[in-house]
Amino acid sequence: DQQVKQNSPSLSVQEGRISILNCDYTNSMFDYFLWYKKYPAEGPTFLISISSIKDKNEDGRFTVFLNKSAKHLSLHIVPSQPGDSAVYFCAARANDYKLSFGAGTTVTVRA
Amino acid sequence: DAGVTQSPTHLIKTRGQHVTLRCSPISGHKSVSWYQQVLGQGPQFIFQYYEKEERGRGNFPDRFSARQFPNYSSELNVNALLLGDSALYLCASSEGTGAYEQYFGPGTRLTVT
């Protein structure tokens, strides 16, 4: 049962432009959402998170937006840089102990 | 400060064998979680341990077991390996069960032949 879905397996963007990654969820008990970035041969690295009581959280070039009514969140990266090329995972947490992950979106930043 | 460390990095086993994977959390973190990542999918939750007690278990068979030691390090054991157990096994640590951010290690790549 896939409770967190990332429907775009890949995204290609030109350096300096905006990258927008999308994530949908089905479990209304999720109260905290996270984005992780993963390079090959490394574990996922925590990027940014947002609580369900907020609709936006910003950290430098990264902004996460949450639309609870639509059960949708997105990650904006502005401006995109070559080092941003990686797999990005959306994850969600209910009031328990585990993270539920989407399948990931591979971002390629073109020079 | 050192991050989460895992050993070994890679492992090749034969069907039916047993495997033990190891994880050391970030200093000061008392909670360790294990995840399985199959190629093309996101990580799937296996276990969480906090203060040496199992706090949660995902939808995995009893062939999977884990434990946490007094120094908060952890082992994941898998018995009677199947080809489908081939995956990247990730360990994540957090300050406690109530902590929202989990920090991942580099993983152990297990190949079952």
mmCIF file of C-alpha atoms in Angstrom:
data_model
loop_
_atom_site.group_PDB
_atom_site.id
_atom_site.type_symbol
_atom_site.label_atom_id
_atom_site.label_comp_id
_atom_site.label_asym_id
_atom_site.label_seq_id
_atom_site.Cartn_x
_atom_site.Cartn_y
_atom_site.Cartn_z
ATOM 1 C CA ASP A 1 0.000 0.000 0.000
ATOM 2 C CA GLN A 2 1.855 3.038 -1.307
ATOM 3 C CA GLN A 3 0.829 5.904 0.964
ATOM 4 C CA VAL A 4 3.375 8.345 -0.439
ATOM 5 C CA LYS A 5 3.638 8.749 -4.177
ATOM 6 C CA GLN A 6 6.092 10.561 -6.384
ATOM 7 C CA ASN A 7 4.589 10.252 -9.821
ATOM 8 C CA SER A 8 7.486 11.742 -11.761
ATOM 9 C CA PRO A 9 10.404 9.316 -11.840
ATOM 10 C CA SER A 10 12.703 11.889 -13.400
ATOM 11 C CA LEU A 11 13.158 15.608 -13.937
ATOM 12 C CA SER A 12 15.653 17.438 -16.145
ATOM 13 C CA VAL A 13 16.277 21.140 -15.581
ATOM 14 C CA GLN A 14 18.752 23.701 -16.811
ATOM 15 C CA GLU A 15 21.259 25.129 -14.384
ATOM 16 C CA GLY A 16 19.954 28.315 -12.790
ATOM 17 C CA ARG A 17 16.285 27.483 -13.372
ATOM 18 C CA ILE A 18 13.740 26.251 -10.849
ATOM 19 C CA SER A 19 13.274 22.567 -10.058
ATOM 20 C CA ILE A 20 9.834 21.570 -8.794
ATOM 21 C CA LEU A 21 9.360 18.115 -7.316
ATOM 22 C CA ASN A 22 5.910 16.861 -6.402
ATOM 23 C CA CYS A 23 4.641 14.384 -3.863
ATOM 24 C CA ASP A 24 1.133 13.122 -3.020
ATOM 25 C CA TYR A 25 -0.011 11.195 0.019
ATOM 26 C CA THR A 26 -3.114 9.312 1.039
ATOM 27 C CA ASN A 27 -2.824 8.939 4.815
ATOM 28 C CA SER A 28 -4.544 11.825 6.571
ATOM 29 C CA MET A 29 -2.733 10.882 9.807
ATOM 30 C CA PHE A 30 0.599 12.098 8.420
ATOM 31 C CA ASP A 31 1.645 15.135 10.440
ATOM 32 C CA TYR A 32 5.233 15.701 9.354
ATOM 33 C CA PHE A 33 6.845 15.624 5.943
ATOM 34 C CA LEU A 34 10.480 15.455 4.916
ATOM 35 C CA TRP A 35 12.568 15.578 1.789
ATOM 36 C CA TYR A 36 15.758 13.569 1.457
ATOM 37 C CA LYS A 37 18.422 13.741 -1.219
ATOM 38 C CA LYS A 38 20.428 10.698 -2.224
ATOM 39 C CA TYR A 39 23.611 10.402 -4.237
ATOM 40 C CA PRO A 40 24.724 7.021 -5.629
ATOM 41 C CA ALA A 41 26.517 4.831 -3.079
ATOM 42 C CA GLU A 42 25.434 7.095 -0.213
ATOM 43 C CA GLY A 43 22.556 7.044 2.232
ATOM 44 C CA PRO A 44 19.716 9.580 2.010
ATOM 45 C CA THR A 45 20.601 13.013 3.388
ATOM 46 C CA PHE A 46 17.978 15.065 5.196
ATOM 47 C CA LEU A 47 17.171 18.209 3.229
ATOM 48 C CA ILE A 48 14.145 20.030 4.593
ATOM 49 C CA SER A 49 10.945 19.274 6.460
ATOM 50 C CA ILE A 50 7.550 20.747 7.228
ATOM 51 C CA SER A 51 4.979 20.222 9.922
ATOM 52 C CA SER A 52 1.344 19.767 8.995
ATOM 53 C CA ILE A 53 0.471 22.968 10.861
ATOM 54 C CA LYS A 54 2.432 25.003 8.317
ATOM 55 C CA ASP A 55 2.020 25.476 4.594
ATOM 56 C CA LYS A 56 5.532 26.634 3.736
ATOM 57 C CA ASN A 57 9.059 26.189 4.988
ATOM 58 C CA GLU A 58 12.136 27.765 3.462
ATOM 59 C CA ASP A 59 15.824 27.005 3.865
ATOM 60 C CA GLY A 60 18.153 28.786 1.499
ATOM 61 C CA ARG A 61 17.526 27.606 -2.047
ATOM 62 C CA PHE A 62 14.996 25.000 -0.871
ATOM 63 C CA THR A 63 11.323 25.647 -0.159
ATOM 64 C CA VAL A 64 8.700 23.060 0.679
ATOM 65 C CA PHE A 65 5.003 23.788 0.218
ATOM 66 C CA LEU A 66 2.228 21.759 1.812
ATOM 67 C CA ASN A 67 -1.394 21.680 0.649
ATOM 68 C CA LYS A 68 -3.204 19.571 3.211
ATOM 69 C CA SER A 69 -6.590 19.703 1.548
ATOM 70 C CA ALA A 70 -5.096 18.271 -1.629
ATOM 71 C CA LYS A 71 -2.725 15.966 0.285
ATOM 72 C CA HIS A 72 0.081 17.325 -1.826
ATOM 73 C CA LEU A 73 3.491 18.756 -1.175
ATOM 74 C CA SER A 74 6.190 20.108 -3.395
ATOM 75 C CA LEU A 75 9.869 20.964 -3.156
ATOM 76 C CA HIS A 76 11.196 23.985 -5.021
ATOM 77 C CA ILE A 77 14.907 24.384 -5.671
ATOM 78 C CA VAL A 78 15.936 27.833 -6.868
ATOM 79 C CA PRO A 79 18.344 28.248 -8.558
ATOM 80 C CA SER A 80 19.194 24.692 -9.537
ATOM 81 C CA GLN A 81 22.891 23.810 -9.450
ATOM 82 C CA PRO A 82 24.820 20.866 -10.932
ATOM 83 C CA GLY A 83 25.407 19.492 -7.428
ATOM 84 C CA ASP A 84 21.644 19.163 -7.028
ATOM 85 C CA SER A 85 21.649 16.241 -9.468
ATOM 86 C CA ALA A 86 20.517 13.343 -7.279
ATOM 87 C CA VAL A 87 17.502 11.237 -6.332
ATOM 88 C CA TYR A 88 15.013 13.087 -4.132
ATOM 89 C CA PHE A 89 12.705 11.195 -1.789
ATOM 90 C CA CYS A 90 9.574 12.527 -0.188
ATOM 91 C CA ALA A 91 8.819 10.979 3.220
ATOM 92 C CA ALA A 92 5.995 11.309 5.710
ATOM 93 C CA ARG A 93 5.489 10.489 9.351
ATOM 94 C CA ALA A 94 2.330 9.839 11.315
ATOM 95 C CA ASN A 95 2.405 10.127 15.106
ATOM 96 C CA ASP A 96 4.479 6.983 15.281
ATOM 97 C CA TYR A 97 7.984 5.837 14.717
ATOM 98 C CA LYS A 98 8.416 5.153 11.027
ATOM 99 C CA LEU A 99 8.907 7.131 7.844
ATOM 100 C CA SER A 100 6.949 6.214 4.722
ATOM 101 C CA PHE A 101 8.833 7.039 1.533
ATOM 102 C CA GLY A 102 7.901 7.700 -2.050
ATOM 103 C CA ALA A 103 9.748 5.947 -4.866
ATOM 104 C CA GLY A 104 11.935 8.959 -5.591
ATOM 105 C CA THR A 105 12.491 11.449 -8.396
ATOM 106 C CA THR A 106 15.830 11.582 -10.210
ATOM 107 C CA VAL A 107 16.838 15.181 -10.873
ATOM 108 C CA THR A 108 19.383 15.999 -13.562
ATOM 109 C CA VAL A 109 20.661 19.567 -13.742
ATOM 110 C CA ARG A 110 22.012 20.417 -17.195
ATOM 111 C CA ALA A 111 24.827 22.921 -17.604
ATOM 112 C CA ASP B 1 31.061 14.547 14.567
ATOM 113 C CA ALA B 2 30.825 11.145 12.932
ATOM 114 C CA GLY B 3 27.611 10.321 11.188
ATOM 115 C CA VAL B 4 25.815 6.999 11.131
ATOM 116 C CA THR B 5 28.193 4.203 10.202
ATOM 117 C CA GLN B 6 27.298 0.794 8.785
ATOM 118 C CA SER B 7 29.253 -2.345 8.093
ATOM 119 C CA PRO B 8 29.953 -4.079 5.872
ATOM 120 C CA THR B 9 29.599 -1.887 2.799
ATOM 121 C CA HIS B 10 28.888 -4.765 0.449
ATOM 122 C CA LEU B 11 28.013 -8.377 1.027
ATOM 123 C CA ILE B 12 27.337 -11.361 -1.213
ATOM 124 C CA LYS B 13 25.487 -14.345 0.223
ATOM 125 C CA THR B 14 23.905 -17.520 -1.089
ATOM 126 C CA ARG B 15 20.249 -18.417 -0.748
ATOM 127 C CA GLY B 16 19.492 -20.030 2.597
ATOM 128 C CA GLN B 17 22.392 -18.404 4.402
ATOM 129 C CA HIS B 18 22.235 -16.006 7.327
ATOM 130 C CA VAL B 19 23.508 -12.417 7.392
ATOM 131 C CA THR B 20 24.223 -9.858 10.112
ATOM 132 C CA LEU B 21 24.432 -6.163 9.356
ATOM 133 C CA ARG B 22 25.757 -3.611 11.827
ATOM 134 C CA CYS B 23 25.029 0.029 12.556
ATOM 135 C CA SER B 24 26.464 2.673 14.873
ATOM 136 C CA PRO B 25 24.263 5.733 15.431
ATOM 137 C CA ILE B 26 25.296 9.339 15.735
ATOM 138 C CA SER B 27 26.722 10.039 19.168
ATOM 139 C CA GLY B 28 23.911 10.961 21.546
ATOM 140 C CA HIS B 29 21.198 9.346 19.430
ATOM 141 C CA LYS B 30 19.310 6.603 21.235
ATOM 142 C CA SER B 31 17.024 5.420 18.479
ATOM 143 C CA VAL B 32 17.973 3.276 15.492
ATOM 144 C CA SER B 33 15.722 2.355 12.584
ATOM 145 C CA TRP B 34 16.334 -0.100 9.769
ATOM 146 C CA TYR B 35 15.029 0.273 6.221
ATOM 147 C CA GLN B 36 15.231 -1.885 3.102
ATOM 148 C CA GLN B 37 15.581 -0.182 -0.266
ATOM 149 C CA VAL B 38 14.989 -2.280 -3.347
ATOM 150 C CA LEU B 39 16.169 -0.865 -6.659
ATOM 151 C CA GLY B 40 13.720 1.653 -8.057
ATOM 152 C CA GLN B 41 11.755 2.032 -4.828
ATOM 153 C CA GLY B 42 11.936 4.165 -1.745
ATOM 154 C CA PRO B 43 13.182 2.803 1.587
ATOM 155 C CA GLN B 44 10.743 0.489 3.401
ATOM 156 C CA PHE B 45 10.628 0.481 7.192
ATOM 157 C CA ILE B 46 11.749 -2.743 8.901
ATOM 158 C CA PHE B 47 12.343 -1.980 12.601
ATOM 159 C CA GLN B 48 12.857 0.762 15.116
ATOM 160 C CA TYR B 49 14.705 0.285 18.403
ATOM 161 C CA TYR B 50 14.878 2.749 21.256
ATOM 162 C CA GLU B 51 16.721 2.187 24.506
ATOM 163 C CA LYS B 52 17.302 -1.441 23.486
ATOM 164 C CA GLU B 53 13.616 -2.170 23.024
ATOM 165 C CA GLU B 54 11.740 -2.762 19.795
ATOM 166 C CA ARG B 55 9.343 0.133 19.287
ATOM 167 C CA GLY B 56 8.026 -0.708 15.861
ATOM 168 C CA ARG B 57 8.101 -3.304 13.147
ATOM 169 C CA GLY B 58 7.233 -3.076 9.476
ATOM 170 C CA ASN B 59 5.624 -5.680 7.260
ATOM 171 C CA PHE B 60 8.575 -8.070 7.072
ATOM 172 C CA PRO B 61 8.671 -11.823 7.820
ATOM 173 C CA ASP B 62 10.039 -13.295 11.027
ATOM 174 C CA ARG B 63 13.256 -14.132 9.196
ATOM 175 C CA PHE B 64 14.166 -10.529 9.915
ATOM 176 C CA SER B 65 15.218 -9.690 13.455
ATOM 177 C CA ALA B 66 17.237 -6.971 15.137
ATOM 178 C CA ARG B 67 18.607 -5.884 18.446
ATOM 179 C CA GLN B 68 20.137 -2.824 20.038
ATOM 180 C CA PHE B 69 23.074 -2.860 22.419
ATOM 181 C CA PRO B 70 23.766 -0.740 25.544
ATOM 182 C CA ASN B 71 25.960 1.610 23.469
ATOM 183 C CA TYR B 72 22.936 2.096 21.128
ATOM 184 C CA SER B 73 24.549 0.328 18.191
ATOM 185 C CA SER B 74 22.358 -2.177 16.420
ATOM 186 C CA GLU B 75 22.402 -5.378 14.412
ATOM 187 C CA LEU B 76 19.968 -6.520 11.749
ATOM 188 C CA ASN B 77 19.816 -10.272 11.203
ATOM 189 C CA VAL B 78 18.223 -12.020 8.251
ATOM 190 C CA ASN B 79 17.855 -15.808 8.216
ATOM 191 C CA ALA B 80 17.195 -18.174 5.317
ATOM 192 C CA LEU B 81 18.066 -15.581 2.718
ATOM 193 C CA LEU B 82 15.969 -15.363 -0.432
ATOM 194 C CA LEU B 83 16.877 -13.813 -3.764
ATOM 195 C CA GLY B 84 14.302 -11.093 -3.014
ATOM 196 C CA ASP B 85 16.280 -10.001 0.030
ATOM 197 C CA SER B 86 18.849 -8.446 -2.297
ATOM 198 C CA ALA B 87 18.667 -4.741 -1.506
ATOM 199 C CA LEU B 88 20.349 -1.777 0.101
ATOM 200 C CA TYR B 89 19.847 -1.929 3.868
ATOM 201 C CA LEU B 90 19.829 1.473 5.497
ATOM 202 C CA CYS B 91 20.224 2.335 9.133
ATOM 203 C CA ALA B 92 18.952 5.662 10.474
ATOM 204 C CA SER B 93 19.425 7.223 13.876
ATOM 205 C CA SER B 94 17.471 9.865 15.728
ATOM 206 C CA GLU B 95 17.565 11.384 19.167
ATOM 207 C CA GLY B 96 14.482 9.521 20.278
ATOM 208 C CA THR B 97 11.288 7.953 19.071
ATOM 209 C CA GLY B 98 9.617 11.336 19.138
ATOM 210 C CA ALA B 99 12.270 12.952 16.977
ATOM 211 C CA TYR B 100 11.084 13.707 13.493
ATOM 212 C CA GLU B 101 14.349 13.837 11.562
ATOM 213 C CA GLN B 102 16.165 10.594 10.971
ATOM 214 C CA TYR B 103 19.759 10.585 9.762
ATOM 215 C CA PHE B 104 20.835 7.784 7.480
ATOM 216 C CA GLY B 105 24.041 5.846 7.105
ATOM 217 C CA PRO B 106 25.537 4.904 3.724
ATOM 218 C CA GLY B 107 23.866 1.505 3.728
ATOM 219 C CA THR B 108 24.937 -2.093 3.206
ATOM 220 C CA ARG B 109 24.450 -3.499 -0.260
ATOM 221 C CA LEU B 110 23.364 -7.151 0.097
ATOM 222 C CA THR B 111 23.349 -9.410 -2.927
ATOM 223 C CA VAL B 112 21.823 -12.878 -2.598
ATOM 224 C CA THR B 113 22.755 -15.374 -5.323
#
